[in-house]
């Protein structure tokens, strides 16, 4: 599964937490962020459920992802700070 290559975005930093994921993604300004998130959430859920169908039965309503998300834009000046924040989440 190469969603980033297929949709032309780059995951610069990522940390998986028990109940959410932090990601720093680089994409074209024309890319619709809600569409990107729908693609990421839908594709990863489909892949996981195909590989592990038993998981779907354990989830409330059979849904892997909550529909909510938070998007924050970064500049060249704040990119390094955001990357450090994401990396630091593993320690918490």
GROMACS .gro file of N, CA and C in nm:
model
  276
    1UNK      N    1   0.086  -0.117   0.000
    1UNK     CA    2   0.000   0.000   0.000
    1UNK      C    3   0.090   0.123   0.000
    2UNK      N    4   0.092   0.195  -0.109
    2UNK     CA    5   0.172   0.317  -0.120
    2UNK      C    6   0.080   0.435  -0.147
    3UNK      N    7   0.000   0.470  -0.048
    3UNK     CA    8  -0.094   0.581  -0.064
    3UNK      C    9  -0.023   0.712  -0.089
    4UNK      N   10   0.087   0.734  -0.019
    4UNK     CA   11   0.160   0.860  -0.034
    4UNK      C   12   0.209   0.876  -0.177
    5UNK      N   13   0.264   0.771  -0.234
    5UNK     CA   14   0.311   0.779  -0.372
    5UNK      C   15   0.197   0.796  -0.471
    6UNK      N   16   0.089   0.723  -0.448
    6UNK     CA   17  -0.026   0.729  -0.538
    6UNK      C   18  -0.092   0.867  -0.538
    7UNK      N   19  -0.100   0.929  -0.420
    7UNK     CA   20  -0.168   1.058  -0.408
    7UNK      C   21  -0.073   1.176  -0.395
    8UNK      N   22   0.056   1.152  -0.411
    8UNK     CA   23   0.158   1.257  -0.416
    8UNK      C   24   0.165   1.341  -0.288
    9UNK      N   25   0.179   1.273  -0.176
    9UNK     CA   26   0.209   1.343  -0.051
    9UNK      C   27   0.318   1.264   0.021
   10UNK      N   28   0.383   1.328   0.117
   10UNK     CA   29   0.492   1.267   0.190
   10UNK      C   30   0.464   1.273   0.339
   11UNK      N   31   0.477   1.161   0.407
   11UNK     CA   32   0.467   1.159   0.552
   11UNK      C   33   0.606   1.185   0.606
   12UNK      N   34   0.627   1.305   0.661
   12UNK     CA   35   0.757   1.348   0.708
   12UNK      C   36   0.788   1.295   0.847
   13UNK      N   37   0.687   1.290   0.933
   13UNK     CA   38   0.704   1.239   1.069
   13UNK      C   39   0.573   1.175   1.112
   14UNK      N   40   0.583   1.069   1.193
   14UNK     CA   41   0.462   1.003   1.241
   14UNK      C   42   0.493   0.933   1.372
   15UNK      N   43   0.398   0.939   1.463
   15UNK     CA   44   0.408   0.865   1.589
   15UNK      C   45   0.270   0.809   1.620
   16UNK      N   46   0.264   0.679   1.640
   16UNK     CA   47   0.138   0.611   1.669
   16UNK      C   48   0.121   0.604   1.820
   17UNK      N   49   0.011   0.659   1.868
   17UNK     CA   50  -0.022   0.659   2.010
   17UNK      C   51  -0.132   0.555   2.034
   18UNK      N   52  -0.162   0.523   2.160
   18UNK     CA   53  -0.266   0.421   2.185
   18UNK      C   54  -0.403   0.457   2.127
   19UNK      N   55  -0.438   0.585   2.122
   19UNK     CA   56  -0.572   0.620   2.075
   19UNK      C   57  -0.573   0.728   1.966
   20UNK      N   58  -0.458   0.762   1.911
   20UNK     CA   59  -0.452   0.858   1.801
   20UNK      C   60  -0.315   0.851   1.734
   21UNK      N   61  -0.300   0.923   1.624
   21UNK     CA   62  -0.174   0.925   1.550
   21UNK      C   63  -0.137   1.071   1.523
   22UNK      N   64  -0.010   1.103   1.545
   22UNK     CA   65   0.043   1.233   1.506
   22UNK      C   66   0.115   1.214   1.373
   23UNK      N   67   0.086   1.299   1.275
   23UNK     CA   68   0.153   1.290   1.146
   23UNK      C   69   0.187   1.429   1.097
   24UNK      N   70   0.305   1.441   1.037
   24UNK     CA   71   0.342   1.562   0.965
   24UNK      C   72   0.347   1.522   0.818
   25UNK      N   73   0.260   1.583   0.740
   25UNK     CA   74   0.244   1.544   0.600
   25UNK      C   75   0.275   1.664   0.511
   26UNK      N   76   0.349   1.641   0.406
   26UNK     CA   77   0.378   1.744   0.308
   26UNK      C   78   0.300   1.712   0.181
   27UNK      N   79   0.223   1.810   0.134
   27UNK     CA   80   0.143   1.788   0.013
   27UNK      C   81   0.125   1.920  -0.060
   28UNK      N   82   0.076   1.910  -0.180
   28UNK     CA   83   0.047   2.027  -0.260
   28UNK      C   84  -0.063   2.109  -0.194
   29UNK      N   85  -0.055   2.242  -0.200
   29UNK     CA   86  -0.161   2.324  -0.141
   29UNK      C   87  -0.298   2.298  -0.203
   30UNK      N   88  -0.301   2.243  -0.324
   30UNK     CA   89  -0.428   2.216  -0.390
   30UNK      C   90  -0.493   2.087  -0.341
   31UNK      N   91  -0.419   2.005  -0.267
   31UNK     CA   92  -0.473   1.879  -0.218
   31UNK      C   93  -0.574   1.908  -0.108
   32UNK      N   94  -0.690   1.852  -0.119
   32UNK     CA   95  -0.795   1.875  -0.021
   32UNK      C   96  -0.768   1.789   0.103
   33UNK      N   97  -0.740   1.854   0.216
   33UNK     CA   98  -0.705   1.781   0.338
   33UNK      C   99  -0.814   1.684   0.385
   34UNK      N  100  -0.941   1.724   0.384
   34UNK     CA  101  -1.043   1.624   0.424
   34UNK      C  102  -1.042   1.500   0.334
   35UNK      N  103  -1.014   1.519   0.206
   35UNK     CA  104  -1.006   1.406   0.114
   35UNK      C  105  -0.887   1.317   0.150
   36UNK      N  106  -0.772   1.379   0.178
   36UNK     CA  107  -0.653   1.303   0.215
   36UNK      C  108  -0.680   1.219   0.340
   37UNK      N  109  -0.742   1.280   0.440
   37UNK     CA  110  -0.770   1.208   0.563
   37UNK      C  111  -0.868   1.094   0.540
   38UNK      N  112  -0.968   1.116   0.458
   38UNK     CA  113  -1.064   1.011   0.426
   38UNK      C  114  -0.993   0.895   0.356
   39UNK      N  115  -0.903   0.926   0.265
   39UNK     CA  116  -0.827   0.823   0.194
   39UNK      C  117  -0.739   0.746   0.293
   40UNK      N  118  -0.667   0.817   0.378
   40UNK     CA  119  -0.579   0.751   0.476
   40UNK      C  120  -0.658   0.663   0.572
   41UNK      N  121  -0.764   0.718   0.629
   41UNK     CA  122  -0.842   0.642   0.726
   41UNK      C  123  -0.912   0.524   0.660
   42UNK      N  124  -0.974   0.546   0.547
   42UNK     CA  125  -1.047   0.438   0.479
   42UNK      C  126  -0.955   0.327   0.433
   43UNK      N  127  -0.843   0.362   0.373
   43UNK     CA  128  -0.751   0.261   0.321
   43UNK      C  129  -0.684   0.182   0.432
   44UNK      N  130  -0.642   0.249   0.538
   44UNK     CA  131  -0.577   0.176   0.647
   44UNK      C  132  -0.677   0.085   0.719
   45UNK      N  133  -0.800   0.131   0.737
   45UNK     CA  134  -0.902   0.047   0.800
   45UNK      C  135  -0.931  -0.076   0.713
   46UNK      N  136  -0.948  -0.056   0.584
   46UNK     CA  137  -0.976  -0.167   0.492
   46UNK      C  138  -0.861  -0.269   0.495
   47UNK      N  139  -0.736  -0.220   0.489
   47UNK     CA  140  -0.619  -0.307   0.492
   47UNK      C  141  -0.613  -0.386   0.623
   48UNK      N  142  -0.634  -0.319   0.734
   48UNK     CA  143  -0.627  -0.384   0.864
   48UNK      C  144  -0.739  -0.488   0.880
   49UNK      N  145  -0.860  -0.455   0.838
   49UNK     CA  146  -0.972  -0.547   0.852
   49UNK      C  147  -0.957  -0.669   0.760
   50UNK      N  148  -0.896  -0.651   0.643
   50UNK     CA  149  -0.870  -0.766   0.555
   50UNK      C  150  -0.765  -0.857   0.617
   51UNK      N  151  -0.662  -0.798   0.677
   51UNK     CA  152  -0.555  -0.877   0.738
   51UNK      C  153  -0.598  -0.939   0.871
   52UNK      N  154  -0.685  -0.871   0.944
   52UNK     CA  155  -0.727  -0.915   1.077
   52UNK      C  156  -0.878  -0.893   1.095
   53UNK      N  157  -0.961  -0.975   1.034
   53UNK     CA  158  -1.107  -0.954   1.040
   53UNK      C  159  -1.164  -0.958   1.182
   54UNK      N  160  -1.095  -1.025   1.272
   54UNK     CA  161  -1.144  -1.035   1.410
   54UNK      C  162  -1.146  -0.899   1.480
   55UNK      N  163  -1.065  -0.807   1.436
   55UNK     CA  164  -1.058  -0.675   1.499
   55UNK      C  165  -1.190  -0.600   1.482
   56UNK      N  166  -1.250  -0.611   1.365
   56UNK     CA  167  -1.373  -0.537   1.337
   56UNK      C  168  -1.484  -0.571   1.437
   57UNK      N  169  -1.491  -0.695   1.478
   57UNK     CA  170  -1.594  -0.737   1.573
   57UNK      C  171  -1.571  -0.679   1.713
   58UNK      N  172  -1.447  -0.643   1.743
   58UNK     CA  173  -1.414  -0.591   1.875
   58UNK      C  174  -1.438  -0.440   1.886
   59UNK      N  175  -1.460  -0.375   1.774
   59UNK     CA  176  -1.475  -0.229   1.773
   59UNK      C  177  -1.621  -0.188   1.783
   60UNK      N  178  -1.645  -0.078   1.849
   60UNK     CA  179  -1.780  -0.024   1.861
   60UNK      C  180  -1.831   0.015   1.723
   61UNK      N  181  -1.936  -0.046   1.678
   61UNK     CA  182  -1.994  -0.016   1.548
   61UNK      C  183  -1.909  -0.063   1.432
   62UNK      N  184  -1.801  -0.136   1.458
   62UNK     CA  185  -1.716  -0.185   1.351
   62UNK      C  186  -1.629  -0.081   1.286
   63UNK      N  187  -1.615   0.036   1.348
   63UNK     CA  188  -1.536   0.145   1.290
   63UNK      C  189  -1.400   0.154   1.357
   64UNK      N  190  -1.295   0.162   1.275
   64UNK     CA  191  -1.160   0.175   1.328
   64UNK      C  192  -1.132   0.319   1.371
   65UNK      N  193  -1.172   0.414   1.288
   65UNK     CA  194  -1.138   0.555   1.310
   65UNK      C  195  -1.258   0.637   1.354
   66UNK      N  196  -1.233   0.729   1.443
   66UNK     CA  197  -1.329   0.833   1.477
   66UNK      C  198  -1.329   0.931   1.360
   67UNK      N  199  -1.442   0.990   1.324
   67UNK     CA  200  -1.443   1.081   1.208
   67UNK      C  201  -1.372   1.214   1.234
   68UNK      N  202  -1.336   1.245   1.357
   68UNK     CA  203  -1.274   1.374   1.385
   68UNK      C  204  -1.124   1.373   1.355
   69UNK      N  205  -1.069   1.491   1.339
   69UNK     CA  206  -0.926   1.509   1.316
   69UNK      C  207  -0.890   1.654   1.344
   70UNK      N  208  -0.761   1.678   1.360
   70UNK     CA  209  -0.710   1.813   1.379
   70UNK      C  210  -0.603   1.837   1.274
   71UNK      N  211  -0.614   1.948   1.202
   71UNK     CA  212  -0.516   1.983   1.101
   71UNK      C  213  -0.457   2.118   1.137
   72UNK      N  214  -0.325   2.125   1.135
   72UNK     CA  215  -0.255   2.250   1.164
   72UNK      C  216  -0.151   2.268   1.054
   73UNK      N  217  -0.144   2.387   0.998
   73UNK     CA  218  -0.043   2.412   0.896
   73UNK      C  219   0.086   2.459   0.963
   74UNK      N  220   0.198   2.427   0.899
   74UNK     CA  221   0.328   2.469   0.950
   74UNK      C  222   0.403   2.543   0.842
   75UNK      N  223   0.494   2.628   0.884
   75UNK     CA  224   0.579   2.701   0.792
   75UNK      C  225   0.719   2.641   0.798
   76UNK      N  226   0.808   2.690   0.714
   76UNK     CA  227   0.946   2.645   0.720
   76UNK      C  228   1.007   2.673   0.857
   77UNK      N  229   0.963   2.780   0.920
   77UNK     CA  230   1.017   2.818   1.051
   77UNK      C  231   0.966   2.726   1.163
   78UNK      N  232   0.846   2.672   1.151
   78UNK     CA  233   0.790   2.591   1.259
   78UNK      C  234   0.800   2.440   1.233
   79UNK      N  235   0.842   2.400   1.114
   79UNK     CA  236   0.846   2.258   1.077
   79UNK      C  237   0.931   2.176   1.174
   80UNK      N  238   1.051   2.221   1.205
   80UNK     CA  239   1.139   2.146   1.293
   80UNK      C  240   1.079   2.130   1.433
   81UNK      N  241   1.015   2.234   1.483
   81UNK     CA  242   0.951   2.228   1.614
   81UNK      C  243   0.839   2.123   1.615
   82UNK      N  244   0.760   2.119   1.510
   82UNK     CA  245   0.652   2.021   1.500
   82UNK      C  246   0.709   1.880   1.490
   83UNK      N  247   0.815   1.862   1.412
   83UNK     CA  248   0.879   1.731   1.402
   83UNK      C  249   0.930   1.685   1.539
   84UNK      N  250   0.992   1.774   1.615
   84UNK     CA  251   1.041   1.741   1.749
   84UNK      C  252   0.924   1.702   1.840
   85UNK      N  253   0.814   1.777   1.831
   85UNK     CA  254   0.697   1.745   1.913
   85UNK      C  255   0.646   1.605   1.882
   86UNK      N  256   0.635   1.572   1.755
   86UNK     CA  257   0.585   1.440   1.717
   86UNK      C  258   0.679   1.331   1.767
   87UNK      N  259   0.809   1.349   1.748
   87UNK     CA  260   0.906   1.249   1.796
   87UNK      C  261   0.901   1.234   1.948
   88UNK      N  262   0.873   1.342   2.019
   88UNK     CA  263   0.872   1.338   2.166
   88UNK      C  264   0.753   1.262   2.221
   89UNK      N  265   0.650   1.239   2.141
   89UNK     CA  266   0.529   1.171   2.189
   89UNK      C  267   0.557   1.027   2.228
   90UNK      N  268   0.657   0.965   2.166
   90UNK     CA  269   0.692   0.827   2.197
   90UNK      C  270   0.735   0.814   2.343
   91UNK      N  271   0.797   0.918   2.396
   91UNK     CA  272   0.850   0.915   2.532
   91UNK      C  273   0.741   0.930   2.638
   92UNK      N  274   0.623   0.975   2.599
   92UNK     CA  275   0.517   1.001   2.697
   92UNK      C  276   0.434   0.880   2.725
   0.00000   0.00000   0.00000
